[in-house]
PDB file of C-alpha atoms and ligand atoms in Angstrom:
ATOM      1  CA  MET D 138      -5.110  41.119  -2.387  1.00 96.00           C
ATOM      2  CA  ILE D 139      -8.723  42.081  -2.827  1.00 98.00           C
ATOM      3  CA  ALA D 140     -11.309  42.189  -0.038  1.00 98.00           C
ATOM      4  CA  ILE D 141     -14.739  41.048  -1.233  1.00 98.00           C
ATOM      5  CA  ILE D 142     -17.714  42.160   0.839  1.00 98.00           C
ATOM      6  CA  SER D 143     -21.445  41.648   0.337  1.00 98.00           C
ATOM      7  CA  ASP D 144     -24.885  41.988   1.939  1.00 98.00           C
ATOM      8  CA  ILE D 145     -24.239  44.940   4.199  1.00 98.00           C
ATOM      9  CA  HIS D 146     -27.957  45.704   4.475  1.00 98.00           C
ATOM     10  CA  GLY D 147     -27.682  49.135   6.017  1.00 98.00           C
ATOM     11  CA  ASN D 148     -25.695  47.856   9.010  1.00 98.00           C
ATOM     12  CA  LEU D 149     -23.210  50.715   9.384  1.00 98.00           C
ATOM     13  CA  GLU D 150     -21.630  49.372  12.572  1.00 98.00           C
ATOM     14  CA  ALA D 151     -20.752  46.068  10.885  1.00 98.00           C
ATOM     15  CA  LEU D 152     -19.535  47.828   7.733  1.00 98.00           C
ATOM     16  CA  LYS D 153     -17.263  50.231   9.626  1.00 98.00           C
ATOM     17  CA  THR D 154     -15.770  47.345  11.613  1.00 98.00           C
ATOM     18  CA  VAL D 155     -15.116  45.317   8.454  1.00 98.00           C
ATOM     19  CA  LEU D 156     -13.591  48.306   6.641  1.00 98.00           C
ATOM     20  CA  GLY D 157     -11.335  48.857   9.657  1.00 98.00           C
ATOM     21  CA  ASP D 158     -10.234  45.213   9.563  1.00 98.00           C
ATOM     22  CA  ILE D 159      -9.515  45.481   5.831  1.00 98.00           C
ATOM     23  CA  GLU D 160      -7.485  48.637   6.391  1.00 98.00           C
ATOM     24  CA  GLU D 161      -5.480  47.047   9.201  1.00 98.00           C
ATOM     25  CA  ARG D 162      -4.514  44.267   6.819  1.00 98.00           C
ATOM     26  CA  LYS D 163      -3.364  46.942   4.346  1.00 98.00           C
ATOM     27  CA  ILE D 164      -5.716  45.718   1.636  1.00 98.00           C
ATOM     28  CA  GLU D 165      -6.465  48.599  -0.695  1.00 97.00           C
ATOM     29  CA  THR D 166      -8.891  47.082  -3.177  1.00 98.00           C
ATOM     30  CA  ILE D 167     -12.469  46.316  -2.142  1.00 98.00           C
ATOM     31  CA  TYR D 168     -15.238  44.796  -4.255  1.00 98.00           C
ATOM     32  CA  CYS D 169     -18.858  44.753  -3.098  1.00 98.00           C
ATOM     33  CA  LEU D 170     -21.322  42.133  -4.363  1.00 98.00           C
ATOM     34  CA  GLY D 171     -24.490  44.054  -3.555  1.00 98.00           C
ATOM     35  CA  ASP D 172     -27.308  44.460  -1.046  1.00 98.00           C
ATOM     36  CA  ILE D 173     -25.682  47.538   0.427  1.00 98.00           C
ATOM     37  CA  ILE D 174     -29.113  48.540   1.715  1.00 98.00           C
ATOM     38  CA  GLY D 175     -32.386  46.970   2.845  1.00 96.00           C
ATOM     39  CA  TYR D 176     -33.293  45.701   6.378  1.00 96.00           C
ATOM     40  CA  GLY D 177     -30.853  47.960   8.244  1.00 98.00           C
ATOM     41  CA  PRO D 178     -31.118  51.412   9.825  1.00 98.00           C
ATOM     42  CA  ASP D 179     -28.289  53.291   8.033  1.00 98.00           C
ATOM     43  CA  PRO D 180     -28.761  52.885   4.277  1.00 98.00           C
ATOM     44  CA  ALA D 181     -27.533  56.349   3.259  1.00 98.00           C
ATOM     45  CA  GLU D 182     -24.319  56.129   5.286  1.00 98.00           C
ATOM     46  CA  CYS D 183     -23.599  52.626   3.964  1.00 98.00           C
ATOM     47  CA  LEU D 184     -24.139  53.774   0.358  1.00 98.00           C
ATOM     48  CA  ASP D 185     -21.746  56.684   0.887  1.00 98.00           C
ATOM     49  CA  LEU D 186     -19.054  54.476   2.405  1.00 98.00           C
ATOM     50  CA  VAL D 187     -19.283  51.779  -0.262  1.00 98.00           C
ATOM     51  CA  ALA D 188     -19.350  54.352  -3.060  1.00 98.00           C
ATOM     52  CA  GLU D 189     -16.223  55.915  -1.600  1.00 98.00           C
ATOM     53  CA  ARG D 190     -14.264  52.779  -0.708  1.00 98.00           C
ATOM     54  CA  ALA D 191     -15.236  50.015  -3.127  1.00 98.00           C
ATOM     55  CA  LYS D 192     -13.562  49.902  -6.520  1.00 98.00           C
ATOM     56  CA  MET D 193     -16.383  47.780  -7.894  1.00 98.00           C
ATOM     57  CA  SER D 194     -19.971  47.401  -6.682  1.00 98.00           C
ATOM     58  CA  LEU D 195     -22.814  45.220  -7.944  1.00 98.00           C
ATOM     59  CA  ALA D 196     -26.585  45.489  -7.654  1.00 98.00           C
ATOM     60  CA  GLY D 197     -28.246  43.067  -5.231  1.00 98.00           C
ATOM     61  CA  ASN D 198     -31.958  42.283  -5.076  1.00 97.00           C
ATOM     62  CA  HIS D 199     -32.492  44.791  -2.239  1.00 98.00           C
ATOM     63  CA  ASP D 200     -30.636  47.589  -4.045  1.00 98.00           C
ATOM     64  CA  HIS D 201     -32.755  46.747  -7.085  1.00 97.00           C
ATOM     65  CA  ALA D 202     -35.924  46.727  -4.958  1.00 97.00           C
ATOM     66  CA  VAL D 203     -35.284  50.173  -3.529  1.00 97.00           C
ATOM     67  CA  PHE D 204     -34.415  51.679  -6.906  1.00 97.00           C
ATOM     68  CA  TYR D 205     -37.160  49.923  -8.914  1.00 96.00           C
ATOM     69  CA  GLU D 206     -39.655  47.908  -6.837  1.00 94.00           C
ATOM     70  CA  PRO D 207     -39.608  44.951  -4.415  1.00 94.00           C
ATOM     71  CA  VAL D 208     -40.342  41.602  -6.111  1.00 88.00           C
ATOM     72  CA  ASN D 209     -41.366  38.586  -3.991  1.00 90.00           C
ATOM     73  CA  PHE D 210     -40.341  40.289  -0.742  1.00 95.00           C
ATOM     74  CA  ASN D 211     -41.886  39.248   2.588  1.00 95.00           C
ATOM     75  CA  PRO D 212     -43.761  42.062   4.401  1.00 95.00           C
ATOM     76  CA  PRO D 213     -40.906  43.174   6.741  1.00 94.00           C
ATOM     77  CA  ALA D 214     -38.439  43.219   3.823  1.00 95.00           C
ATOM     78  CA  GLU D 215     -40.865  45.162   1.654  1.00 96.00           C
ATOM     79  CA  ARG D 216     -41.562  47.669   4.426  1.00 96.00           C
ATOM     80  CA  ALA D 217     -37.833  48.100   4.950  1.00 96.00           C
ATOM     81  CA  ALA D 218     -37.344  48.703   1.203  1.00 97.00           C
ATOM     82  CA  PHE D 219     -40.000  51.418   1.144  1.00 97.00           C
ATOM     83  CA  TRP D 220     -38.607  53.029   4.301  1.00 97.00           C
ATOM     84  CA  THR D 221     -35.114  52.959   2.763  1.00 97.00           C
ATOM     85  CA  ARG D 222     -36.447  54.757  -0.317  1.00 97.00           C
ATOM     86  CA  LEU D 223     -38.047  57.367   1.926  1.00 97.00           C
ATOM     87  CA  ARG D 224     -34.813  57.797   3.891  1.00 97.00           C
ATOM     88  CA  LEU D 225     -32.858  58.428   0.684  1.00 97.00           C
ATOM     89  CA  ASP D 226     -35.513  60.834  -0.610  1.00 97.00           C
ATOM     90  CA  GLU D 227     -35.562  62.791   2.641  1.00 96.00           C
ATOM     91  CA  GLU D 228     -31.950  63.881   2.249  1.00 96.00           C
ATOM     92  CA  GLU D 229     -32.017  67.665   2.168  1.00 96.00           C
ATOM     93  CA  ASP D 230     -28.695  68.092   0.400  1.00 97.00           C
ATOM     94  CA  GLU D 231     -29.831  67.783  -3.214  1.00 97.00           C
ATOM     95  CA  HIS D 232     -26.376  66.955  -4.532  1.00 97.00           C
ATOM     96  CA  ARG D 233     -25.907  64.096  -2.051  1.00 97.00           C
ATOM     97  CA  ARG D 234     -29.420  62.838  -2.661  1.00 97.00           C
ATOM     98  CA  ASN D 235     -28.905  62.711  -6.425  1.00 98.00           C
ATOM     99  CA  GLN D 236     -25.455  61.229  -5.993  1.00 97.00           C
ATOM    100  CA  ARG D 237     -26.832  58.314  -3.958  1.00 98.00           C
ATOM    101  CA  TRP D 238     -29.669  57.608  -6.380  1.00 98.00           C
ATOM    102  CA  ARG D 239     -27.292  57.794  -9.341  1.00 98.00           C
ATOM    103  CA  PHE D 240     -24.889  55.396  -7.648  1.00 98.00           C
ATOM    104  CA  LEU D 241     -27.719  52.971  -6.834  1.00 98.00           C
ATOM    105  CA  GLY D 242     -29.170  53.112 -10.344  1.00 97.00           C
ATOM    106  CA  GLY D 243     -25.764  52.662 -11.946  1.00 97.00           C
ATOM    107  CA  LEU D 244     -24.881  49.372 -10.241  1.00 98.00           C
ATOM    108  CA  ASN D 245     -24.391  46.472 -12.666  1.00 97.00           C
ATOM    109  CA  PRO D 246     -25.799  42.999 -11.965  1.00 96.00           C
ATOM    110  CA  ARG D 247     -22.554  41.228 -12.898  1.00 97.00           C
ATOM    111  CA  GLU D 248     -18.920  41.937 -13.651  1.00 97.00           C
ATOM    112  CA  ALA D 249     -16.406  39.627 -15.328  1.00 96.00           C
ATOM    113  CA  GLU D 250     -12.709  40.250 -14.813  1.00 93.00           C
ATOM    114  CA  GLY D 251      -9.990  37.941 -16.049  1.00 90.00           C
ATOM    115  CA  ASP D 252     -10.676  34.506 -14.658  1.00 92.00           C
ATOM    116  CA  PHE D 253     -13.307  35.763 -12.221  1.00 97.00           C
ATOM    117  CA  LEU D 254     -17.025  36.352 -12.373  1.00 98.00           C
ATOM    118  CA  PHE D 255     -18.751  38.506  -9.750  1.00 98.00           C
ATOM    119  CA  VAL D 256     -22.508  38.365  -9.090  1.00 98.00           C
ATOM    120  CA  HIS D 257     -24.884  38.929  -6.193  1.00 98.00           C
ATOM    121  CA  GLY D 258     -27.082  35.825  -6.652  1.00 98.00           C
ATOM    122  CA  SER D 259     -25.948  33.233  -9.184  1.00 98.00           C
ATOM    123  CA  PRO D 260     -24.077  33.039 -12.517  1.00 98.00           C
ATOM    124  CA  ARG D 261     -27.259  32.575 -14.548  1.00 97.00           C
ATOM    125  CA  LYS D 262     -29.553  34.888 -12.538  1.00 97.00           C
ATOM    126  CA  PRO D 263     -27.145  37.415 -11.047  1.00 97.00           C
ATOM    127  CA  ILE D 264     -29.600  39.447  -8.992  1.00 96.00           C
ATOM    128  CA  ASN D 265     -32.223  37.089  -7.609  1.00 96.00           C
ATOM    129  CA  GLU D 266     -31.304  33.388  -7.654  1.00 97.00           C
ATOM    130  CA  TYR D 267     -30.256  31.806  -4.345  1.00 97.00           C
ATOM    131  CA  LEU D 268     -27.615  29.072  -4.263  1.00 98.00           C
ATOM    132  CA  PHE D 269     -28.263  27.412  -0.892  1.00 98.00           C
ATOM    133  CA  PRO D 270     -25.938  24.864   0.743  1.00 98.00           C
ATOM    134  CA  ASP D 271     -28.904  22.443   0.818  1.00 97.00           C
ATOM    135  CA  ASP D 272     -29.241  22.692  -2.968  1.00 98.00           C
ATOM    136  CA  VAL D 273     -26.400  20.173  -3.091  1.00 97.00           C
ATOM    137  CA  TYR D 274     -29.018  17.584  -2.056  1.00 97.00           C
ATOM    138  CA  THR D 275     -32.348  19.138  -2.992  1.00 97.00           C
ATOM    139  CA  ALA D 276     -31.556  20.936  -6.253  1.00 97.00           C
ATOM    140  CA  PRO D 277     -28.255  19.650  -7.674  1.00 97.00           C
ATOM    141  CA  GLN D 278     -29.445  20.408 -11.229  1.00 97.00           C
ATOM    142  CA  LYS D 279     -29.768  24.076 -10.351  1.00 97.00           C
ATOM    143  CA  LEU D 280     -26.162  24.165  -9.172  1.00 98.00           C
ATOM    144  CA  LEU D 281     -24.903  22.236 -12.203  1.00 97.00           C
ATOM    145  CA  ALA D 282     -26.789  24.553 -14.577  1.00 97.00           C
ATOM    146  CA  ASN D 283     -25.004  27.459 -12.924  1.00 98.00           C
ATOM    147  CA  PHE D 284     -21.587  25.827 -13.217  1.00 97.00           C
ATOM    148  CA  ASP D 285     -22.384  25.290 -16.926  1.00 96.00           C
ATOM    149  CA  ARG D 286     -23.039  29.014 -17.303  1.00 93.00           C
ATOM    150  CA  MET D 287     -19.563  29.862 -15.984  1.00 95.00           C
ATOM    151  CA  GLU D 288     -16.912  30.535 -18.589  1.00 92.00           C
ATOM    152  CA  CYS D 289     -14.283  31.109 -15.930  1.00 94.00           C
ATOM    153  CA  LEU D 290     -13.070  28.970 -13.028  1.00 96.00           C
ATOM    154  CA  THR D 291     -14.051  31.135 -10.088  1.00 98.00           C
ATOM    155  CA  CYS D 292     -17.314  32.917  -9.391  1.00 98.00           C
ATOM    156  CA  PHE D 293     -17.945  35.077  -6.321  1.00 98.00           C
ATOM    157  CA  CYS D 294     -21.465  35.616  -4.982  1.00 98.00           C
ATOM    158  CA  GLY D 295     -23.419  36.625  -1.876  1.00 98.00           C
ATOM    159  CA  HIS D 296     -27.212  36.722  -1.415  1.00 98.00           C
ATOM    160  CA  THR D 297     -27.768  33.716   0.933  1.00 98.00           C
ATOM    161  CA  HIS D 298     -25.588  35.241   3.678  1.00 98.00           C
ATOM    162  CA  VAL D 299     -23.940  31.815   4.160  1.00 98.00           C
ATOM    163  CA  PRO D 300     -20.191  31.764   3.404  1.00 98.00           C
ATOM    164  CA  GLY D 301     -18.479  28.782   1.783  1.00 98.00           C
ATOM    165  CA  VAL D 302     -17.459  27.175  -1.494  1.00 98.00           C
ATOM    166  CA  PHE D 303     -19.574  25.213  -3.984  1.00 98.00           C
ATOM    167  CA  VAL D 304     -17.777  22.675  -6.166  1.00 97.00           C
ATOM    168  CA  ASP D 305     -19.474  20.931  -9.087  1.00 94.00           C
ATOM    169  CA  ASP D 306     -19.777  17.439  -7.499  1.00 93.00           C
ATOM    170  CA  PRO D 307     -21.912  19.218  -6.329  1.00 95.00           C
ATOM    171  CA  TYR D 308     -20.741  19.874  -2.776  1.00 97.00           C
ATOM    172  CA  PHE D 309     -20.710  22.829  -0.389  1.00 98.00           C
ATOM    173  CA  GLU D 310     -17.698  23.262   1.871  1.00 98.00           C
ATOM    174  CA  THR D 311     -18.063  25.547   4.886  1.00 98.00           C
ATOM    175  CA  PRO D 312     -15.084  27.623   6.081  1.00 98.00           C
ATOM    176  CA  ASP D 313     -14.921  25.435   9.228  1.00 97.00           C
ATOM    177  CA  GLU D 314     -14.421  22.367   7.033  1.00 97.00           C
ATOM    178  CA  MET D 315     -11.361  24.103   5.578  1.00 97.00           C
ATOM    179  CA  GLY D 316      -9.568  23.847   8.916  1.00 94.00           C
ATOM    180  CA  ASP D 317      -7.779  26.556  10.875  1.00 95.00           C
ATOM    181  CA  SER D 318      -6.634  28.477   7.818  1.00 95.00           C
ATOM    182  CA  GLN D 319     -10.207  28.950   6.579  1.00 98.00           C
ATOM    183  CA  ARG D 320      -8.677  29.041   3.091  1.00 98.00           C
ATOM    184  CA  TYR D 321      -9.609  27.353  -0.180  1.00 98.00           C
ATOM    185  CA  ALA D 322      -7.336  27.001  -3.240  1.00 97.00           C
ATOM    186  CA  ILE D 323      -8.558  28.577  -6.480  1.00 97.00           C
ATOM    187  CA  GLY D 324      -7.661  27.921 -10.096  1.00 92.00           C
ATOM    188  CA  ASP D 325      -7.772  24.110 -10.080  1.00 91.00           C
ATOM    189  CA  GLU D 326     -11.492  23.548 -10.573  1.00 95.00           C
ATOM    190  CA  LYS D 327     -14.714  25.437 -11.145  1.00 97.00           C
ATOM    191  CA  ILE D 328     -15.923  26.879  -7.856  1.00 98.00           C
ATOM    192  CA  ILE D 329     -18.568  29.332  -6.685  1.00 98.00           C
ATOM    193  CA  VAL D 330     -17.444  31.224  -3.588  1.00 98.00           C
ATOM    194  CA  ASN D 331     -20.100  32.724  -1.345  1.00 98.00           C
ATOM    195  CA  VAL D 332     -18.414  35.509   0.615  1.00 98.00           C
ATOM    196  CA  GLY D 333     -21.094  35.627   3.333  1.00 98.00           C
ATOM    197  CA  SER D 334     -22.703  38.756   4.735  1.00 98.00           C
ATOM    198  CA  VAL D 335     -21.234  41.804   6.455  1.00 98.00           C
ATOM    199  CA  GLY D 336     -24.465  43.068   7.967  1.00 98.00           C
ATOM    200  CA  GLN D 337     -26.752  40.075   8.509  1.00 98.00           C
ATOM    201  CA  PRO D 338     -24.950  36.691   8.694  1.00 98.00           C
ATOM    202  CA  ARG D 339     -27.234  33.649   8.534  1.00 98.00           C
ATOM    203  CA  ASP D 340     -24.905  30.762   9.331  1.00 98.00           C
ATOM    204  CA  ARG D 341     -25.533  30.942  13.085  1.00 97.00           C
ATOM    205  CA  ASP D 342     -22.338  32.943  13.560  1.00 98.00           C
ATOM    206  CA  PRO D 343     -23.271  36.566  14.296  1.00 98.00           C
ATOM    207  CA  ARG D 344     -19.846  37.967  13.382  1.00 98.00           C
ATOM    208  CA  ALA D 345     -19.559  39.980  10.159  1.00 98.00           C
ATOM    209  CA  ALA D 346     -18.190  37.930   7.247  1.00 98.00           C
ATOM    210  CA  TYR D 347     -16.095  38.737   4.186  1.00 98.00           C
ATOM    211  CA  VAL D 348     -13.477  37.137   1.984  1.00 98.00           C
ATOM    212  CA  ILE D 349      -9.910  37.999   0.988  1.00 98.00           C
ATOM    213  CA  LEU D 350      -8.864  36.982  -2.509  1.00 98.00           C
ATOM    214  CA  HIS D 351      -5.177  36.059  -2.454  1.00 98.00           C
ATOM    215  CA  GLU D 352      -3.030  35.077  -5.442  1.00 95.00           C
ATOM    216  CA  ASP D 353      -4.138  31.438  -5.447  1.00 96.00           C
ATOM    217  CA  GLU D 354      -6.618  31.023  -2.633  1.00 97.00           C
ATOM    218  CA  VAL D 355      -9.575  32.643  -0.921  1.00 98.00           C
ATOM    219  CA  GLU D 356      -9.595  33.277   2.824  1.00 98.00           C
ATOM    220  CA  PHE D 357     -12.785  33.516   4.878  1.00 98.00           C
ATOM    221  CA  ILE D 358     -12.731  36.199   7.569  1.00 98.00           C
ATOM    222  CA  ARG D 359     -15.048  36.855  10.557  1.00 98.00           C
ATOM    223  CA  VAL D 360     -14.999  39.962  12.716  1.00 98.00           C
ATOM    224  CA  SER D 361     -17.034  40.811  15.812  1.00 98.00           C
ATOM    225  CA  TYR D 362     -18.803  44.148  15.870  1.00 98.00           C
ATOM    226  CA  ASN D 363     -21.091  45.947  18.317  1.00 98.00           C
ATOM    227  CA  ILE D 364     -24.471  44.404  17.447  1.00 98.00           C
ATOM    228  CA  ASP D 365     -26.249  46.456  20.153  1.00 98.00           C
ATOM    229  CA  VAL D 366     -25.654  49.666  18.218  1.00 98.00           C
ATOM    230  CA  THR D 367     -27.444  48.371  15.113  1.00 98.00           C
ATOM    231  CA  ALA D 368     -30.159  46.433  16.959  1.00 98.00           C
ATOM    232  CA  ASN D 369     -31.031  49.500  19.074  1.00 98.00           C
ATOM    233  CA  LYS D 370     -31.389  51.671  15.986  1.00 98.00           C
ATOM    234  CA  ILE D 371     -33.696  49.059  14.452  1.00 98.00           C
ATOM    235  CA  ARG D 372     -35.785  48.947  17.631  1.00 97.00           C
ATOM    236  CA  GLU D 373     -36.144  52.718  17.591  1.00 97.00           C
ATOM    237  CA  ASN D 374     -37.243  52.722  13.951  1.00 97.00           C
ATOM    238  CA  SER D 375     -40.993  52.064  13.643  1.00 95.00           C
ATOM    239  CA  GLN D 376     -40.685  51.023   9.997  1.00 95.00           C
ATOM    240  CA  LEU D 377     -38.105  48.318  10.699  1.00 96.00           C
ATOM    241  CA  ASP D 378     -39.387  45.100  12.273  1.00 96.00           C
ATOM    242  CA  ASP D 379     -37.767  44.345  15.685  1.00 96.00           C
ATOM    243  CA  PHE D 380     -36.936  40.852  14.559  1.00 96.00           C
ATOM    244  CA  LEU D 381     -34.488  42.345  12.053  1.00 97.00           C
ATOM    245  CA  GLY D 382     -32.417  43.386  15.057  1.00 97.00           C
ATOM    246  CA  ALA D 383     -32.984  40.224  17.085  1.00 97.00           C
ATOM    247  CA  ARG D 384     -31.786  37.973  14.257  1.00 97.00           C
ATOM    248  CA  LEU D 385     -28.400  39.741  14.225  1.00 98.00           C
ATOM    249  CA  TYR D 386     -27.541  38.260  17.650  1.00 98.00           C
ATOM    250  CA  GLU D 387     -28.267  34.751  16.432  1.00 97.00           C
ATOM    251  CA  GLY D 388     -26.745  35.025  13.001  1.00 97.00           C
ATOM    252  CA  LYS D 389     -29.833  33.887  11.191  1.00 94.00           C
TER     253      LYS D 389
HETATM  254 ZN1   ZN C 430     -28.825  40.091   1.156  1.00 69.63          ZN
END
């Protein structure tokens, strides 16, 4: 079993809760699909935890933005990226500071492993392209072009913060549509699995999301965490927009 997490966005409280859930299930292998930082109040602590616990980690657009520069970010996201950079630079322990920057700069945009492809955004544009559920109706060609780019059957991504499975009809199936098991069989058809977001869910469910990869299916998991802790830290941070905390309660 492998736990696949993504889009933590500096939300330490959500990350710790998810890591605890993973540990309770005795899952030892963790992959992270990027956006460890950006938006949230605890970027350094989240980087340390992911670096320590995840066997594989990818670069997301926010990780990329902090290390290089923000591209097409809205003002609150850009401000958060610059504050995150400052926070990492302010670390007094030189070894830790360098370690974090090296880890961030060393993240790859995609990893292929056996019959799986792992990206943050999409198969053809692994860092920045969004695959939205609505694309099924409004941009089916975009989805089909991405399925064409896949040489394997199963791709895992994050980025939109909306968990579910794309099939090449195209169609997007939400975990709720999968019934009580919240599981989807893999290996029969080409699918793109969005694992959702640990630290900033946007499917109107505020609980932290991640996915467990079993032998022949994926399982969508939700866990409640103490949102107040993160939202309060955001409120106390003058460089992080209050709405970044408020949105956590609504899951959007
Ligand atoms: Zn993200």
